[in-house]
Amino acid sequence: MKALTYHGPGQKSLDDHTKPVIVAPTDAIVKITKTTICGTDLHIMKGDVPTCTPGRILGHEGVGVIETVGAAVSAFKPGDHVLISCISACGKCIYCRKNMYSHCTTGGWILGNSIDGTQAEFVRIPYADNSLYPIPAGADEEALVMLSDILPTGFECGVLNGRVQPGSIVAIVGAGPIGLAALLTAQFFSPAELIMIDLDENRLDIAKRFGATATVNSRDGKAVATIMAMTEGRGVDTVIEAVGIPATFELCEALVGPGGVIANIGVHGTQVDLHLEHLWDRNITITTRLVDTVSTPMLLNVLRSNKIDPKLLITHHFTLDKIIDAYETFGHAAKSHALKVIISA
Ligand SMILES: NC(=O)c1ccc[n+]([C@@H]2O[C@H](COP(=O)([O-])OP(=O)(O)OC[C@H]3O[C@@H](n4cnc5c(N)ncnc54)[C@H](O)[C@@H]3O)[C@@H](O)[C@H]2O)c1
Ligand SMILES: [Zn+2]
Ligand SMILES: [Zn+2]
C-alpha cells in the first residue's frame, strides 16, 4: 500500500509499505477513505516530536471502513464505517479510568507518532472498541474528519480547560484549524467577546465569519496594547494558546487578566519563559492538556443536530498520491489560504 513516511526533520516521501495486520486481538484494520494533515504533523516535520522516529507513517485523523477485526473486538465488524480518534485508549488502565485517554499507559497519542498512522491506504487501530466511533448512515464523512482531533482538541484543551463562561471575555492566539475549532466550540457557552489573534489577515477574516467579535493582527507588536484598550485595562478571562511557540505563549501571559486562565493547546518544542514577576499576584490558572477525545460522543451529537458546521474548515482536496502537494499547500497556509485539507485514499 501507499503511505506518507517521515524520514527525519524536513524529510518525507510517499512510499510503498506492507499492509498492516492484526497484532493484538483488540486491533482493527481500517481501510482509510479520508484523512488530513494536522499542525502537529508540521511540528513532527520540524523535529519537535522526538517520539516520532524516521520510518514512521504519519497521520492521526481520518474516517474509513473496517476491513478486519481481532478476536476481542465486539463493537465493530468488517464493513462498518468508522471515525478514527487521534487517541488510542485501552479503557482499563489508571488513566483511562479517569477519562484521561491521552495518557493511556499503552495507548494515548501513538497513531502517526510511535505507531504507523492514517496517511495511508490502511491503518492498524489498537483498542478498536474504545478508539473508533460508528459513523451514522448518511453522515457527512468529510465533516467527521474534523472530529478525529481538531474539534475535541479546541473544545477540551481550549474551551473546557479555559473555563469559558457566559459573558466572559475570551482571546484565542492562533487562527489555524485548532484555534478556529476553539472559536466554534467556545460559542456553546455564549462568551461576551471572542477576540482572535493571528498574523494572517485571511485567517482573521475567516475567524470573523466563524463568530469572532474582534480580530487583532499581532504583526505590529501592539496586540497587548490593543486588547488592553478593548478590556479597559483588565485583560481577558480566558486566553487560549493555539500556536505552540514561545512568542505566543508569552503573549498569553501578557493578556490574561486577574483571575483568568491561560489554556495552552500548542505543541511546544522549545523552552518558554514563565513571567512570574508579573503573574505571581494575579490569581491566574495555567492549564496544559493533550486532547483526551472524551468529548467525541458529545461532539458527534452536536454535529448530528447541525449546531456547528465543521465542513467550513475544509479548504482543499487531494488524493493520496498527491499528499506531498497537500503538505506543501497546508504548510504554506498564508499563501495557499489552506485550513484543513482532505486527502482521499
Ligand atoms: N494539545 C493537543 O492535544 C494538540 C492537538 C492538536 C494540535 N495541537 C497543536 O495546536 C497548535 C495549532 O494547530 P493548528 O493545526 O491550528 O496549527 P497551524 O500551524 O495551522 O496554525 C497556527 C496559527 O498560528 C499563527 N501564528 C504563527 N505565529 C504566530 C504569532 N507569532 N502570533 C500570532 N499567530 C501566529 C499562524 O498564522 C497560524 O494561523 C499546534 O501547535 C498543534 O501542534 C495540540
Ligand atoms: Zn493533530
Ligand atoms: Zn488505557
mmCIF file of C-alpha atoms and ligand atoms in Angstrom:
data_model
loop_
_atom_site.group_PDB
_atom_site.id
_atom_site.type_symbol
_atom_site.label_atom_id
_atom_site.label_comp_id
_atom_site.label_asym_id
_atom_site.label_seq_id
_atom_site.Cartn_x
_atom_site.Cartn_y
_atom_site.Cartn_z
ATOM 1 C CA MET A 1 0.000 0.000 0.000
ATOM 2 C CA LYS A 2 0.998 3.666 -0.381
ATOM 3 C CA ALA A 3 1.736 5.731 2.735
ATOM 4 C CA LEU A 4 3.359 9.031 3.708
ATOM 5 C CA THR A 5 6.591 8.298 5.567
ATOM 6 C CA TYR A 6 8.580 10.591 7.873
ATOM 7 C CA HIS A 7 12.330 10.267 7.312
ATOM 8 C CA GLY A 8 13.586 12.763 9.920
ATOM 9 C CA PRO A 9 13.335 16.577 10.169
ATOM 10 C CA GLY A 10 12.354 18.138 6.840
ATOM 11 C CA GLN A 11 12.181 14.796 5.007
ATOM 12 C CA LYS A 12 9.155 12.793 3.922
ATOM 13 C CA SER A 13 8.021 10.734 0.928
ATOM 14 C CA LEU A 14 5.121 8.699 -0.369
ATOM 15 C CA ASP A 15 6.356 5.109 -0.262
ATOM 16 C CA ASP A 16 5.214 1.519 -0.679
ATOM 17 C CA HIS A 17 4.628 -0.265 2.630
ATOM 18 C CA THR A 18 3.328 -3.686 3.538
ATOM 19 C CA LYS A 19 -0.325 -3.655 4.587
ATOM 20 C CA PRO A 20 -0.806 -3.652 8.381
ATOM 21 C CA VAL A 21 -2.053 -6.838 10.042
ATOM 22 C CA ILE A 22 -3.823 -7.595 13.331
ATOM 23 C CA VAL A 23 -1.180 -7.739 16.086
ATOM 24 C CA ALA A 24 -3.352 -7.853 19.240
ATOM 25 C CA PRO A 25 -6.882 -9.299 19.500
ATOM 26 C CA THR A 26 -8.181 -5.785 20.321
ATOM 27 C CA ASP A 27 -6.934 -4.375 16.972
ATOM 28 C CA ALA A 28 -8.879 -3.485 13.853
ATOM 29 C CA ILE A 29 -7.557 -2.855 10.359
ATOM 30 C CA VAL A 30 -9.298 0.135 8.776
ATOM 31 C CA LYS A 31 -9.291 0.974 5.081
ATOM 32 C CA ILE A 32 -8.883 4.736 5.037
ATOM 33 C CA THR A 33 -11.361 6.701 2.937
ATOM 34 C CA LYS A 34 -10.438 10.249 4.070
ATOM 35 C CA THR A 35 -7.600 11.612 6.131
ATOM 36 C CA THR A 36 -5.975 15.007 6.692
ATOM 37 C CA ILE A 37 -2.816 16.793 7.879
ATOM 38 C CA CYS A 38 -2.516 18.401 11.326
ATOM 39 C CA GLY A 39 -0.386 21.306 12.569
ATOM 40 C CA THR A 40 1.212 18.628 14.767
ATOM 41 C CA ASP A 41 2.434 16.809 11.632
ATOM 42 C CA LEU A 42 4.216 20.052 10.747
ATOM 43 C CA HIS A 43 5.769 20.054 14.254
ATOM 44 C CA ILE A 44 6.949 16.468 13.604
ATOM 45 C CA MET A 45 8.462 17.609 10.290
ATOM 46 C CA LYS A 46 10.340 20.341 12.200
ATOM 47 C CA GLY A 47 11.771 17.691 14.578
ATOM 48 C CA ASP A 48 9.720 18.938 17.580
ATOM 49 C CA VAL A 49 8.318 15.467 18.452
ATOM 50 C CA PRO A 50 11.203 13.102 19.347
ATOM 51 C CA THR A 51 8.890 10.104 19.953
ATOM 52 C CA CYS A 52 8.203 10.082 16.203
ATOM 53 C CA THR A 53 11.194 8.386 14.627
ATOM 54 C CA PRO A 54 12.277 8.041 10.976
ATOM 55 C CA GLY A 55 10.337 5.416 9.017
ATOM 56 C CA ARG A 56 7.012 6.275 10.666
ATOM 57 C CA ILE A 57 3.806 6.611 8.621
ATOM 58 C CA LEU A 58 2.283 9.927 9.745
ATOM 59 C CA GLY A 59 -1.358 10.899 10.347
ATOM 60 C CA HIS A 60 -3.704 10.634 13.330
ATOM 61 C CA GLU A 61 -7.011 11.703 11.804
ATOM 62 C CA GLY A 62 -9.452 10.086 9.420
ATOM 63 C CA VAL A 63 -12.504 8.031 8.597
ATOM 64 C CA GLY A 64 -12.672 4.655 6.929
ATOM 65 C CA VAL A 65 -14.258 1.245 6.646
ATOM 66 C CA ILE A 66 -13.333 -1.706 8.868
ATOM 67 C CA GLU A 67 -11.577 -4.419 6.935
ATOM 68 C CA THR A 68 -10.784 -6.948 9.668
ATOM 69 C CA VAL A 69 -11.134 -7.076 13.436
ATOM 70 C CA GLY A 70 -9.237 -9.015 16.096
ATOM 71 C CA ALA A 71 -10.972 -11.752 18.099
ATOM 72 C CA ALA A 72 -11.596 -9.467 21.105
ATOM 73 C CA VAL A 73 -13.262 -6.608 19.174
ATOM 74 C CA SER A 74 -17.007 -6.702 19.866
ATOM 75 C CA ALA A 75 -18.313 -3.243 18.943
ATOM 76 C CA PHE A 76 -17.332 -3.301 15.246
ATOM 77 C CA LYS A 77 -17.366 -5.721 12.321
ATOM 78 C CA PRO A 78 -15.952 -5.665 8.786
ATOM 79 C CA GLY A 79 -17.784 -3.185 6.574
ATOM 80 C CA ASP A 80 -18.617 -0.733 9.385
ATOM 81 C CA HIS A 81 -17.910 2.939 8.618
ATOM 82 C CA VAL A 82 -15.862 4.430 11.452
ATOM 83 C CA LEU A 83 -14.398 7.666 12.740
ATOM 84 C CA ILE A 84 -10.811 7.215 13.962
ATOM 85 C CA SER A 85 -9.898 9.016 17.180
ATOM 86 C CA CYS A 86 -6.406 10.534 17.277
ATOM 87 C CA ILE A 87 -6.103 8.964 20.751
ATOM 88 C CA SER A 88 -5.989 5.203 21.303
ATOM 89 C CA ALA A 89 -7.451 4.131 24.654
ATOM 90 C CA CYS A 90 -7.353 0.703 26.322
ATOM 91 C CA GLY A 91 -10.278 1.739 28.538
ATOM 92 C CA LYS A 92 -8.843 -0.173 31.518
ATOM 93 C CA CYS A 93 -5.660 1.493 32.783
ATOM 94 C CA ILE A 94 -5.432 4.001 35.628
ATOM 95 C CA TYR A 95 -5.622 6.992 33.245
ATOM 96 C CA CYS A 96 -8.393 5.607 31.037
ATOM 97 C CA ARG A 97 -10.469 5.022 34.187
ATOM 98 C CA LYS A 98 -10.018 8.740 34.920
ATOM 99 C CA ASN A 99 -11.196 9.672 31.390
ATOM 100 C CA MET A 100 -7.626 10.783 30.651
ATOM 101 C CA TYR A 101 -7.291 8.712 27.490
ATOM 102 C CA SER A 102 -4.394 10.845 26.278
ATOM 103 C CA HIS A 103 -2.240 9.225 28.959
ATOM 104 C CA CYS A 104 -3.423 5.647 28.461
ATOM 105 C CA THR A 105 -0.417 3.619 29.647
ATOM 106 C CA THR A 106 -0.353 1.531 26.456
ATOM 107 C CA GLY A 107 -2.106 3.992 24.130
ATOM 108 C CA GLY A 108 -2.649 7.771 24.116
ATOM 109 C CA TRP A 109 -1.393 9.738 21.127
ATOM 110 C CA ILE A 110 0.527 6.930 19.445
ATOM 111 C CA LEU A 111 -1.060 6.977 15.988
ATOM 112 C CA GLY A 112 1.276 8.592 13.465
ATOM 113 C CA ASN A 113 3.705 9.123 16.349
ATOM 114 C CA SER A 114 5.068 5.904 17.871
ATOM 115 C CA ILE A 115 2.999 3.568 15.653
ATOM 116 C CA ASP A 116 2.072 3.936 11.970
ATOM 117 C CA GLY A 117 -0.736 6.371 11.220
ATOM 118 C CA THR A 118 -3.591 7.222 8.902
ATOM 119 C CA GLN A 119 -1.911 8.937 5.925
ATOM 120 C CA ALA A 120 -2.030 5.572 4.184
ATOM 121 C CA GLU A 121 -4.418 3.207 2.438
ATOM 122 C CA PHE A 122 -4.810 1.052 5.578
ATOM 123 C CA VAL A 123 -4.100 1.566 9.272
ATOM 124 C CA ARG A 124 -3.997 -0.711 12.324
ATOM 125 C CA ILE A 125 -6.083 0.756 15.156
ATOM 126 C CA PRO A 126 -5.224 -0.616 18.624
ATOM 127 C CA TYR A 127 -8.056 -0.949 21.175
ATOM 128 C CA ALA A 128 -10.577 -0.584 18.366
ATOM 129 C CA ASP A 129 -13.633 -0.801 20.656
ATOM 130 C CA ASN A 130 -12.539 2.354 22.531
ATOM 131 C CA SER A 131 -10.697 4.215 19.775
ATOM 132 C CA LEU A 132 -13.216 4.103 16.916
ATOM 133 C CA TYR A 133 -16.717 5.567 16.695
ATOM 134 C CA PRO A 134 -19.513 4.322 14.437
ATOM 135 C CA ILE A 135 -20.477 6.723 11.656
ATOM 136 C CA PRO A 136 -24.226 7.034 11.319
ATOM 137 C CA ALA A 137 -25.613 6.275 7.846
ATOM 138 C CA GLY A 138 -25.892 9.401 5.722
ATOM 139 C CA ALA A 139 -23.428 11.426 7.827
ATOM 140 C CA ASP A 140 -21.006 13.716 6.013
ATOM 141 C CA GLU A 141 -17.729 11.807 6.336
ATOM 142 C CA GLU A 142 -15.545 14.792 5.403
ATOM 143 C CA ALA A 143 -17.063 16.858 8.196
ATOM 144 C CA LEU A 144 -16.433 13.951 10.579
ATOM 145 C CA VAL A 145 -12.685 14.012 9.853
ATOM 146 C CA MET A 146 -12.713 17.254 11.885
ATOM 147 C CA LEU A 147 -13.799 15.169 14.899
ATOM 148 C CA SER A 148 -10.710 12.931 14.951
ATOM 149 C CA ASP A 149 -8.626 15.664 16.546
ATOM 150 C CA ILE A 150 -9.263 19.349 15.954
ATOM 151 C CA LEU A 151 -12.770 19.790 17.377
ATOM 152 C CA PRO A 152 -12.148 17.759 20.557
ATOM 153 C CA THR A 153 -8.759 19.492 20.912
ATOM 154 C CA GLY A 154 -10.131 23.024 20.573
ATOM 155 C CA PHE A 155 -13.021 22.148 22.880
ATOM 156 C CA GLU A 156 -11.245 20.136 25.599
ATOM 157 C CA CYS A 157 -7.825 21.812 25.770
ATOM 158 C CA GLY A 158 -9.066 25.324 24.925
ATOM 159 C CA VAL A 159 -12.698 25.844 25.871
ATOM 160 C CA LEU A 160 -13.227 23.410 28.776
ATOM 161 C CA ASN A 161 -9.777 23.864 30.329
ATOM 162 C CA GLY A 162 -10.075 27.619 29.715
ATOM 163 C CA ARG A 163 -13.393 27.666 31.655
ATOM 164 C CA VAL A 164 -15.175 29.727 29.016
ATOM 165 C CA GLN A 165 -18.395 31.035 30.553
ATOM 166 C CA PRO A 166 -21.456 33.034 29.535
ATOM 167 C CA GLY A 167 -20.439 36.691 29.366
ATOM 168 C CA SER A 168 -16.703 36.060 29.627
ATOM 169 C CA ILE A 169 -14.006 37.684 27.503
ATOM 170 C CA VAL A 170 -12.030 35.138 25.521
ATOM 171 C CA ALA A 171 -8.947 35.654 23.375
ATOM 172 C CA ILE A 172 -7.571 32.949 21.104
ATOM 173 C CA VAL A 173 -3.984 33.252 19.875
ATOM 174 C CA GLY A 174 -3.645 31.399 16.558
ATOM 175 C CA ALA A 175 -6.434 31.195 13.968
ATOM 176 C CA GLY A 176 -5.320 27.902 12.470
ATOM 177 C CA PRO A 177 -7.708 24.932 12.376
ATOM 178 C CA ILE A 178 -7.242 24.326 16.106
ATOM 179 C CA GLY A 179 -7.805 27.956 17.102
ATOM 180 C CA LEU A 180 -10.850 28.076 14.811
ATOM 181 C CA ALA A 181 -12.167 24.834 16.352
ATOM 182 C CA ALA A 182 -11.840 26.504 19.763
ATOM 183 C CA LEU A 183 -13.653 29.543 18.343
ATOM 184 C CA LEU A 184 -16.550 27.397 17.050
ATOM 185 C CA THR A 185 -16.934 25.371 20.254
ATOM 186 C CA ALA A 186 -16.436 28.334 22.643
ATOM 187 C CA GLN A 187 -19.755 29.617 21.310
ATOM 188 C CA PHE A 188 -21.556 26.706 23.068
ATOM 189 C CA PHE A 189 -21.063 28.802 26.232
ATOM 190 C CA SER A 190 -22.051 32.264 24.898
ATOM 191 C CA PRO A 191 -18.974 34.296 25.866
ATOM 192 C CA ALA A 192 -19.423 38.079 25.533
ATOM 193 C CA GLU A 193 -16.253 38.651 23.495
ATOM 194 C CA LEU A 194 -14.252 36.299 21.303
ATOM 195 C CA ILE A 195 -11.062 38.036 20.185
ATOM 196 C CA MET A 196 -8.989 36.215 17.597
ATOM 197 C CA ILE A 197 -5.257 36.983 17.196
ATOM 198 C CA ASP A 198 -3.041 35.913 14.292
ATOM 199 C CA LEU A 199 -0.525 37.302 11.799
ATOM 200 C CA ASP A 200 -2.531 36.144 8.796
ATOM 201 C CA GLU A 201 -5.288 38.516 7.596
ATOM 202 C CA ASN A 202 -7.017 35.771 5.606
ATOM 203 C CA ARG A 203 -7.347 33.576 8.693
ATOM 204 C CA LEU A 204 -8.569 36.550 10.715
ATOM 205 C CA ASP A 205 -11.266 37.195 8.075
ATOM 206 C CA ILE A 206 -12.330 33.559 8.362
ATOM 207 C CA ALA A 207 -12.420 33.914 12.156
ATOM 208 C CA LYS A 208 -14.870 36.830 11.771
ATOM 209 C CA ARG A 209 -17.121 34.632 9.638
ATOM 210 C CA PHE A 210 -16.882 31.896 12.302
ATOM 211 C CA GLY A 211 -18.096 34.212 15.070
ATOM 212 C CA ALA A 212 -15.114 36.216 16.357
ATOM 213 C CA THR A 213 -16.364 39.522 17.803
ATOM 214 C CA ALA A 214 -12.980 41.170 17.110
ATOM 215 C CA THR A 215 -9.734 40.280 15.357
ATOM 216 C CA VAL A 216 -6.240 41.572 16.074
ATOM 217 C CA ASN A 217 -3.245 41.213 13.787
ATOM 218 C CA SER A 218 -0.275 40.940 16.150
ATOM 219 C CA ARG A 219 2.322 41.591 13.438
ATOM 220 C CA ASP A 220 2.822 45.221 14.560
ATOM 221 C CA GLY A 221 3.715 44.139 18.117
ATOM 222 C CA LYS A 222 0.794 46.151 19.549
ATOM 223 C CA ALA A 223 -1.631 43.282 20.299
ATOM 224 C CA VAL A 224 -1.290 43.658 24.072
ATOM 225 C CA ALA A 225 -1.947 47.410 23.978
ATOM 226 C CA THR A 226 -4.901 46.925 21.606
ATOM 227 C CA ILE A 227 -6.549 44.224 23.741
ATOM 228 C CA MET A 228 -5.874 46.073 26.996
ATOM 229 C CA ALA A 229 -7.674 49.064 25.446
ATOM 230 C CA MET A 230 -10.571 46.797 24.444
ATOM 231 C CA THR A 231 -10.878 45.421 28.011
ATOM 232 C CA GLU A 232 -10.473 48.692 29.965
ATOM 233 C CA GLY A 233 -7.004 47.634 31.009
ATOM 234 C CA ARG A 234 -8.151 44.407 32.684
ATOM 235 C CA GLY A 235 -7.061 41.759 30.210
ATOM 236 C CA VAL A 236 -9.120 38.725 29.293
ATOM 237 C CA ASP A 237 -10.819 35.985 31.339
ATOM 238 C CA THR A 238 -9.616 33.159 29.115
ATOM 239 C CA VAL A 239 -6.709 33.199 26.700
ATOM 240 C CA ILE A 240 -6.228 30.120 24.562
ATOM 241 C CA GLU A 241 -2.770 29.443 23.082
ATOM 242 C CA ALA A 242 -3.203 27.656 19.736
ATOM 243 C CA VAL A 243 0.185 28.142 18.035
ATOM 244 C CA GLY A 244 2.940 26.434 20.053
ATOM 245 C CA ILE A 245 5.861 28.902 20.037
ATOM 246 C CA PRO A 246 7.403 30.963 22.876
ATOM 247 C CA ALA A 247 6.217 34.326 21.469
ATOM 248 C CA THR A 248 2.559 33.307 21.511
ATOM 249 C CA PHE A 249 2.652 31.758 24.996
ATOM 250 C CA GLU A 250 4.308 34.941 26.284
ATOM 251 C CA LEU A 251 1.557 36.947 24.552
ATOM 252 C CA CYS A 252 -0.990 34.886 26.522
ATOM 253 C CA GLU A 253 0.880 35.689 29.748
ATOM 254 C CA ALA A 254 0.586 39.394 28.926
ATOM 255 C CA LEU A 255 -3.118 39.198 28.014
ATOM 256 C CA VAL A 256 -4.532 37.183 30.920
ATOM 257 C CA GLY A 257 -6.485 39.319 33.392
ATOM 258 C CA PRO A 258 -6.737 38.831 37.181
ATOM 259 C CA GLY A 259 -8.457 35.515 37.951
ATOM 260 C CA GLY A 260 -8.107 34.428 34.339
ATOM 261 C CA VAL A 261 -6.994 31.220 32.705
ATOM 262 C CA ILE A 262 -4.262 30.569 30.157
ATOM 263 C CA ALA A 263 -5.302 27.369 28.365
ATOM 264 C CA ASN A 264 -2.371 26.079 26.364
ATOM 265 C CA ILE A 265 -3.126 23.900 23.337
ATOM 266 C CA GLY A 266 0.031 24.389 21.248
ATOM 267 C CA VAL A 267 2.678 21.674 20.999
ATOM 268 C CA HIS A 268 5.885 23.347 22.232
ATOM 269 C CA GLY A 269 9.284 22.203 21.038
ATOM 270 C CA THR A 270 11.336 24.815 22.874
ATOM 271 C CA GLN A 271 11.579 26.335 26.350
ATOM 272 C CA VAL A 272 9.233 29.235 27.182
ATOM 273 C CA ASP A 273 9.695 31.848 29.936
ATOM 274 C CA LEU A 274 7.115 31.950 32.726
ATOM 275 C CA HIS A 275 6.862 35.598 33.829
ATOM 276 C CA LEU A 276 6.053 35.087 37.494
ATOM 277 C CA GLU A 277 7.414 38.583 38.171
ATOM 278 C CA HIS A 278 4.175 39.841 36.537
ATOM 279 C CA LEU A 279 1.864 36.925 37.262
ATOM 280 C CA TRP A 280 2.518 35.891 40.876
ATOM 281 C CA ASP A 281 -0.275 38.089 42.313
ATOM 282 C CA ARG A 282 -2.849 37.743 39.507
ATOM 283 C CA ASN A 283 -4.731 34.622 40.729
ATOM 284 C CA ILE A 284 -4.367 33.022 37.351
ATOM 285 C CA THR A 285 -4.517 29.408 36.269
ATOM 286 C CA ILE A 286 -2.371 27.856 33.553
ATOM 287 C CA THR A 287 -3.617 24.626 32.030
ATOM 288 C CA THR A 288 -1.991 22.208 29.628
ATOM 289 C CA ARG A 289 -3.595 19.181 28.041
ATOM 290 C CA LEU A 290 -3.110 16.585 25.416
ATOM 291 C CA VAL A 291 -6.541 16.055 23.904
ATOM 292 C CA ASP A 292 -8.344 13.133 25.572
ATOM 293 C CA THR A 293 -11.147 12.889 22.976
ATOM 294 C CA VAL A 294 -13.597 12.257 25.821
ATOM 295 C CA SER A 295 -15.906 14.846 24.233
ATOM 296 C CA THR A 296 -16.170 12.993 20.899
ATOM 297 C CA PRO A 297 -19.597 11.376 21.610
ATOM 298 C CA MET A 298 -20.980 14.774 22.642
ATOM 299 C CA LEU A 299 -19.476 16.473 19.568
ATOM 300 C CA LEU A 300 -20.978 13.775 17.327
ATOM 301 C CA ASN A 301 -24.393 14.712 18.745
ATOM 302 C CA VAL A 302 -23.730 18.403 18.174
ATOM 303 C CA LEU A 303 -22.801 17.670 14.571
ATOM 304 C CA ARG A 304 -25.852 15.480 14.035
ATOM 305 C CA SER A 305 -28.083 18.360 15.161
ATOM 306 C CA ASN A 306 -26.295 20.785 12.773
ATOM 307 C CA LYS A 307 -25.382 23.152 15.624
ATOM 308 C CA ILE A 308 -21.921 23.659 14.117
ATOM 309 C CA ASP A 309 -20.621 23.032 10.629
ATOM 310 C CA PRO A 310 -17.014 21.795 10.766
ATOM 311 C CA LYS A 311 -17.003 21.475 6.974
ATOM 312 C CA LEU A 312 -16.339 25.210 6.956
ATOM 313 C CA LEU A 313 -12.771 24.313 7.959
ATOM 314 C CA ILE A 314 -12.120 22.296 4.771
ATOM 315 C CA THR A 315 -10.486 24.342 2.016
ATOM 316 C CA HIS A 316 -8.631 21.864 -0.229
ATOM 317 C CA HIS A 317 -8.998 18.313 -1.561
ATOM 318 C CA PHE A 318 -6.235 15.930 -2.695
ATOM 319 C CA THR A 319 -5.864 12.247 -3.449
ATOM 320 C CA LEU A 320 -3.316 10.185 -1.502
ATOM 321 C CA ASP A 321 -0.908 10.062 -4.451
ATOM 322 C CA LYS A 322 -0.747 13.902 -4.247
ATOM 323 C CA ILE A 323 -0.152 14.054 -0.478
ATOM 324 C CA ILE A 324 3.243 15.768 -0.913
ATOM 325 C CA ASP A 325 1.384 18.612 -2.673
ATOM 326 C CA ALA A 326 -1.142 18.561 0.166
ATOM 327 C CA TYR A 327 1.711 19.100 2.691
ATOM 328 C CA GLU A 328 3.031 21.981 0.532
ATOM 329 C CA THR A 329 -0.408 23.590 0.476
ATOM 330 C CA PHE A 330 -1.066 23.037 4.203
ATOM 331 C CA GLY A 331 2.452 24.082 5.184
ATOM 332 C CA HIS A 332 2.204 27.378 3.276
ATOM 333 C CA ALA A 333 -1.221 28.363 4.511
ATOM 334 C CA ALA A 334 -0.575 32.112 4.359
ATOM 335 C CA LYS A 335 -0.020 31.779 0.606
ATOM 336 C CA SER A 336 -2.475 28.977 -0.196
ATOM 337 C CA HIS A 337 -5.206 30.116 2.259
ATOM 338 C CA ALA A 338 -5.482 26.481 3.392
ATOM 339 C CA LEU A 339 -7.192 25.427 6.608
ATOM 340 C CA LYS A 340 -7.875 21.690 6.597
ATOM 341 C CA VAL A 341 -7.036 19.648 3.526
ATOM 342 C CA ILE A 342 -8.967 16.434 2.858
ATOM 343 C CA ILE A 343 -6.936 13.567 1.401
ATOM 344 C CA SER A 344 -8.925 10.762 -0.209
ATOM 345 C CA ALA A 345 -7.210 7.391 -0.121
HETATM 346 N N1 LIG B 1 -2.667 19.771 22.807
HETATM 347 C C1 LIG B 1 -3.100 18.958 21.866
HETATM 348 O O1 LIG B 1 -3.632 17.881 22.145
HETATM 349 C C2 LIG B 1 -2.980 19.332 20.425
HETATM 350 C C3 LIG B 1 -3.692 18.602 19.462
HETATM 351 C C4 LIG B 1 -3.611 19.011 18.120
HETATM 352 C C5 LIG B 1 -2.825 20.096 17.764
HETATM 353 N N2 LIG B 1 -2.129 20.753 18.744
HETATM 354 C C6 LIG B 1 -1.286 21.926 18.425
HETATM 355 O O2 LIG B 1 -2.095 23.071 18.279
HETATM 356 C C7 LIG B 1 -1.362 24.074 17.562
HETATM 357 C C8 LIG B 1 -2.224 24.681 16.464
HETATM 358 O O3 LIG B 1 -2.521 23.704 15.464
HETATM 359 P P1 LIG B 1 -3.042 24.152 14.026
HETATM 360 O O4 LIG B 1 -3.268 22.896 13.251
HETATM 361 O O5 LIG B 1 -4.147 25.119 14.141
HETATM 362 O O6 LIG B 1 -1.700 24.870 13.504
HETATM 363 P P2 LIG B 1 -1.419 25.917 12.342
HETATM 364 O O7 LIG B 1 0.044 25.934 12.173
HETATM 365 O O8 LIG B 1 -2.291 25.630 11.158
HETATM 366 O O9 LIG B 1 -1.940 27.315 12.918
HETATM 367 C C9 LIG B 1 -1.185 28.150 13.736
HETATM 368 C C10 LIG B 1 -1.633 29.603 13.512
HETATM 369 O O10 LIG B 1 -0.801 30.424 14.324
HETATM 370 C C11 LIG B 1 -0.491 31.601 13.621
HETATM 371 N N3 LIG B 1 0.749 32.170 14.165
HETATM 372 C C12 LIG B 1 2.023 31.744 13.972
HETATM 373 N N4 LIG B 1 2.876 32.538 14.641
HETATM 374 C C13 LIG B 1 2.128 33.468 15.267
HETATM 375 C C14 LIG B 1 2.444 34.580 16.091
HETATM 376 N N5 LIG B 1 3.717 34.896 16.423
HETATM 377 N N6 LIG B 1 1.410 35.328 16.546
HETATM 378 C C15 LIG B 1 0.119 35.049 16.224
HETATM 379 N N7 LIG B 1 -0.228 33.999 15.448
HETATM 380 C C16 LIG B 1 0.765 33.235 14.961
HETATM 381 C C17 LIG B 1 -0.345 31.137 12.176
HETATM 382 O O11 LIG B 1 -0.520 32.215 11.267
HETATM 383 C C18 LIG B 1 -1.470 30.105 12.079
HETATM 384 O O12 LIG B 1 -2.685 30.664 11.625
HETATM 385 C C19 LIG B 1 -0.113 23.370 17.045
HETATM 386 O O13 LIG B 1 0.953 23.659 17.926
HETATM 387 C C20 LIG B 1 -0.507 21.913 17.135
HETATM 388 O O14 LIG B 1 0.626 21.075 17.200
HETATM 389 C C21 LIG B 1 -2.192 20.389 20.038
HETATM 390 ZN ZN ZN B 2 -3.462 16.627 15.372
HETATM 391 ZN ZN ZN B 3 -5.632 2.977 28.976
#
